[in-house]
């Protein structure tokens, strides 16, 4: 009988951003403080349609415990979430629904495409399957695999945390970002 694999359950605390400290005070950039708060309190919205959803469930389980990374509160309504986790095959009929869910999410919002099907259509190169969710919504992080292991999903979330932590508060008003949203038909 094999023993279950033990993973390091100690997560190091969030590191303070660069700043100036003295006796009884700490001063830093406002963008960095907000980024640190956002990165360590992401509220995930799972959008799972097939086998990648099962791997995501394993990621939420006690062996991997996504809650250690600041994403403890799983939301099932888009208005309360800021991180969309798309796991599985998305048909062309489901594309507009995925887009509607994305538009209903709180701003700022981020997207992770979990698995080969969400990233590129996977093995389903057919007329009915969307060849990547980036055809209907912008994607921040792609997690490869068919299906990806829970470690891969955790790595994708850690990469998204780095993006969120370093994102400027002014990014969403940037002309480049506005142009990206307009290319998707999003105001």
CSV table of C-alpha atoms in Angstrom, one decimal:
chain,number,residue,atom,x,y,z
A,1,UNK,CA,0.0,0.0,0.0
A,2,UNK,CA,1.5,3.3,-1.0
A,3,UNK,CA,1.5,6.3,1.2
A,4,UNK,CA,0.0,9.6,-0.1
A,5,UNK,CA,2.4,12.2,-1.3
A,6,UNK,CA,3.1,14.9,1.3
A,7,UNK,CA,3.5,18.4,0.1
A,8,UNK,CA,5.0,21.4,1.8
A,9,UNK,CA,2.0,23.0,3.6
A,10,UNK,CA,4.0,26.0,4.9
A,11,UNK,CA,3.4,29.0,2.8
A,12,UNK,CA,5.7,32.0,3.4
A,13,UNK,CA,3.9,35.2,4.4
A,14,UNK,CA,3.4,37.9,1.8
A,15,UNK,CA,6.6,40.0,1.5
A,16,UNK,CA,6.3,43.7,2.2
A,17,UNK,CA,6.8,45.9,-0.9
A,18,UNK,CA,9.8,48.1,-1.2
A,19,UNK,CA,9.5,51.1,1.1
A,20,UNK,CA,10.9,53.1,3.9
A,21,UNK,CA,10.5,52.0,7.5
A,22,UNK,CA,11.3,53.7,10.7
A,23,UNK,CA,10.2,53.5,14.3
A,24,UNK,CA,6.5,52.9,14.2
A,25,UNK,CA,5.9,53.5,10.5
A,26,UNK,CA,6.3,52.1,7.1
A,27,UNK,CA,5.8,54.0,3.9
A,28,UNK,CA,5.5,52.6,0.4
A,29,UNK,CA,3.9,53.1,-3.0
A,30,UNK,CA,0.1,52.9,-2.9
A,31,UNK,CA,0.0,50.8,-6.1
A,32,UNK,CA,2.2,48.2,-4.4
A,33,UNK,CA,0.0,48.0,-1.3
A,34,UNK,CA,-3.2,47.6,-3.3
A,35,UNK,CA,-1.5,45.0,-5.6
A,36,UNK,CA,-0.4,43.0,-2.5
A,37,UNK,CA,-3.9,43.0,-1.1
A,38,UNK,CA,-5.5,42.0,-4.5
A,39,UNK,CA,-2.9,39.3,-5.2
A,40,UNK,CA,-3.5,37.6,-1.8
A,41,UNK,CA,-7.3,37.8,-1.8
A,42,UNK,CA,-8.4,36.6,-5.3
A,43,UNK,CA,-12.0,35.3,-5.4
A,44,UNK,CA,-12.2,32.5,-7.9
A,45,UNK,CA,-15.2,31.7,-10.1
A,46,UNK,CA,-14.9,28.1,-11.5
A,47,UNK,CA,-16.3,27.6,-15.0
A,48,UNK,CA,-15.7,23.9,-15.4
A,49,UNK,CA,-17.2,21.9,-18.2
A,50,UNK,CA,-15.3,18.6,-18.4
A,51,UNK,CA,-12.3,16.6,-17.1
A,52,UNK,CA,-10.2,19.7,-16.2
A,53,UNK,CA,-12.9,20.6,-13.7
A,54,UNK,CA,-12.2,17.3,-11.8
A,55,UNK,CA,-8.6,18.3,-11.6
A,56,UNK,CA,-9.6,21.7,-10.3
A,57,UNK,CA,-11.7,20.0,-7.6
A,58,UNK,CA,-8.6,18.1,-6.6
A,59,UNK,CA,-6.8,21.4,-6.3
A,60,UNK,CA,-9.4,22.7,-3.9
A,61,UNK,CA,-9.1,19.5,-1.8
A,62,UNK,CA,-7.0,19.1,1.3
A,63,UNK,CA,-3.9,17.7,-0.4
A,64,UNK,CA,-3.3,20.9,-2.4
A,65,UNK,CA,-5.6,23.4,-0.6
A,66,UNK,CA,-6.0,26.5,-2.8
A,67,UNK,CA,-7.0,28.4,0.3
A,68,UNK,CA,-3.3,28.6,1.4
A,69,UNK,CA,-2.8,31.0,-1.5
A,70,UNK,CA,-5.4,33.5,-0.6
A,71,UNK,CA,-8.2,32.1,-2.8
A,72,UNK,CA,-10.2,30.4,-0.1
A,73,UNK,CA,-13.6,31.9,-0.9
A,74,UNK,CA,-15.0,30.1,-3.9
A,75,UNK,CA,-17.8,32.2,-5.5
A,76,UNK,CA,-20.5,30.9,-7.8
A,77,UNK,CA,-21.9,34.2,-8.9
A,78,UNK,CA,-19.8,36.4,-11.2
A,79,UNK,CA,-20.7,39.6,-9.4
A,80,UNK,CA,-18.7,38.5,-6.3
A,81,UNK,CA,-15.6,37.2,-8.1
A,82,UNK,CA,-12.6,38.6,-9.8
A,83,UNK,CA,-10.7,35.5,-11.0
A,84,UNK,CA,-12.4,33.4,-13.7
A,85,UNK,CA,-11.1,29.8,-14.0
A,86,UNK,CA,-12.2,28.3,-17.2
A,87,UNK,CA,-11.5,24.5,-17.2
A,88,UNK,CA,-12.6,22.3,-20.0
A,89,UNK,CA,-14.0,22.2,-23.5
A,90,UNK,CA,-16.0,25.3,-24.5
A,91,UNK,CA,-18.4,24.8,-27.4
A,92,UNK,CA,-19.2,27.7,-29.8
A,93,UNK,CA,-22.7,27.8,-28.3
A,94,UNK,CA,-21.3,28.2,-24.8
A,95,UNK,CA,-18.9,31.0,-25.9
A,96,UNK,CA,-21.5,33.8,-25.6
A,97,UNK,CA,-22.5,32.6,-22.1
A,98,UNK,CA,-18.8,32.5,-21.0
A,99,UNK,CA,-18.5,36.1,-22.3
A,100,UNK,CA,-21.6,37.2,-20.4
A,101,UNK,CA,-20.2,35.7,-17.2
A,102,UNK,CA,-16.9,37.5,-17.8
A,103,UNK,CA,-18.7,40.8,-18.3
A,104,UNK,CA,-20.7,40.4,-15.1
A,105,UNK,CA,-17.6,39.9,-13.0
A,106,UNK,CA,-16.2,42.7,-10.8
A,107,UNK,CA,-13.6,44.9,-12.2
A,108,UNK,CA,-10.6,44.4,-12.1
A,109,UNK,CA,-11.0,40.8,-13.3
A,110,UNK,CA,-8.5,38.2,-14.4
A,111,UNK,CA,-8.9,34.9,-16.4
A,112,UNK,CA,-7.0,31.6,-16.3
A,113,UNK,CA,-7.5,29.1,-19.1
A,114,UNK,CA,-7.0,25.7,-17.5
A,115,UNK,CA,-6.1,22.8,-19.8
A,116,UNK,CA,-5.6,22.3,-23.5
A,117,UNK,CA,-9.3,22.6,-24.4
A,118,UNK,CA,-9.8,26.0,-22.8
A,119,UNK,CA,-6.4,27.2,-24.1
A,120,UNK,CA,-6.6,25.9,-27.7
A,121,UNK,CA,-9.5,23.6,-28.3
A,122,UNK,CA,-7.4,20.6,-27.3
A,123,UNK,CA,-7.9,17.4,-29.4
A,124,UNK,CA,-11.4,18.7,-30.5
A,125,UNK,CA,-10.5,20.4,-33.8
A,126,UNK,CA,-14.1,20.5,-35.0
A,127,UNK,CA,-16.7,23.1,-36.1
A,128,UNK,CA,-18.5,23.0,-32.8
A,129,UNK,CA,-15.6,23.6,-30.4
A,130,UNK,CA,-14.1,27.0,-29.7
A,131,UNK,CA,-10.4,26.8,-30.4
A,132,UNK,CA,-9.4,28.7,-27.3
A,133,UNK,CA,-11.4,31.0,-25.0
A,134,UNK,CA,-9.2,33.9,-26.0
A,135,UNK,CA,-11.5,34.1,-29.1
A,136,UNK,CA,-14.3,35.5,-26.8
A,137,UNK,CA,-12.5,36.9,-23.7
A,138,UNK,CA,-9.0,38.0,-22.9
A,139,UNK,CA,-6.9,35.5,-21.0
A,140,UNK,CA,-4.1,36.4,-18.5
A,141,UNK,CA,-2.6,32.9,-17.8
A,142,UNK,CA,-2.7,29.6,-19.7
A,143,UNK,CA,-2.3,26.4,-17.8
A,144,UNK,CA,-1.2,23.6,-20.2
A,145,UNK,CA,-2.1,19.9,-19.9
A,146,UNK,CA,-4.8,17.4,-20.8
A,147,UNK,CA,-5.9,17.5,-18.0
A,148,UNK,CA,-3.3,19.6,-16.1
A,149,UNK,CA,-2.2,18.3,-12.7
A,150,UNK,CA,-3.2,20.3,-9.6
A,151,UNK,CA,0.4,21.5,-9.3
A,152,UNK,CA,0.0,23.1,-12.7
A,153,UNK,CA,-3.2,24.8,-11.7
A,154,UNK,CA,-1.5,26.1,-8.5
A,155,UNK,CA,1.4,27.3,-10.6
A,156,UNK,CA,-1.0,29.2,-12.9
A,157,UNK,CA,-2.6,30.8,-9.9
A,158,UNK,CA,0.8,31.8,-8.5
A,159,UNK,CA,1.7,33.3,-11.9
A,160,UNK,CA,-1.6,35.3,-11.8
A,161,UNK,CA,-0.8,36.5,-8.3
A,162,UNK,CA,2.5,37.9,-9.7
A,163,UNK,CA,0.6,39.7,-12.5
A,164,UNK,CA,-1.9,41.1,-10.1
A,165,UNK,CA,0.7,42.2,-7.6
A,166,UNK,CA,2.7,44.1,-10.2
A,167,UNK,CA,-0.3,45.6,-12.1
A,168,UNK,CA,-0.6,49.3,-12.0
A,169,UNK,CA,-3.8,50.9,-10.7
A,170,UNK,CA,-3.8,52.9,-13.9
A,171,UNK,CA,-3.5,49.9,-16.3
A,172,UNK,CA,-7.2,49.7,-16.9
A,173,UNK,CA,-7.3,53.3,-18.1
A,174,UNK,CA,-4.3,52.8,-20.3
A,175,UNK,CA,-4.9,53.2,-24.1
A,176,UNK,CA,-3.3,49.8,-24.8
A,177,UNK,CA,-5.7,48.1,-22.4
A,178,UNK,CA,-8.7,50.0,-23.8
A,179,UNK,CA,-7.6,48.9,-27.3
A,180,UNK,CA,-7.4,45.3,-26.2
A,181,UNK,CA,-11.0,45.5,-24.7
A,182,UNK,CA,-12.3,47.1,-27.9
A,183,UNK,CA,-10.8,44.3,-29.9
A,184,UNK,CA,-13.1,42.0,-27.9
A,185,UNK,CA,-16.0,44.4,-28.3
A,186,UNK,CA,-16.0,45.2,-24.6
A,187,UNK,CA,-16.4,48.7,-23.4
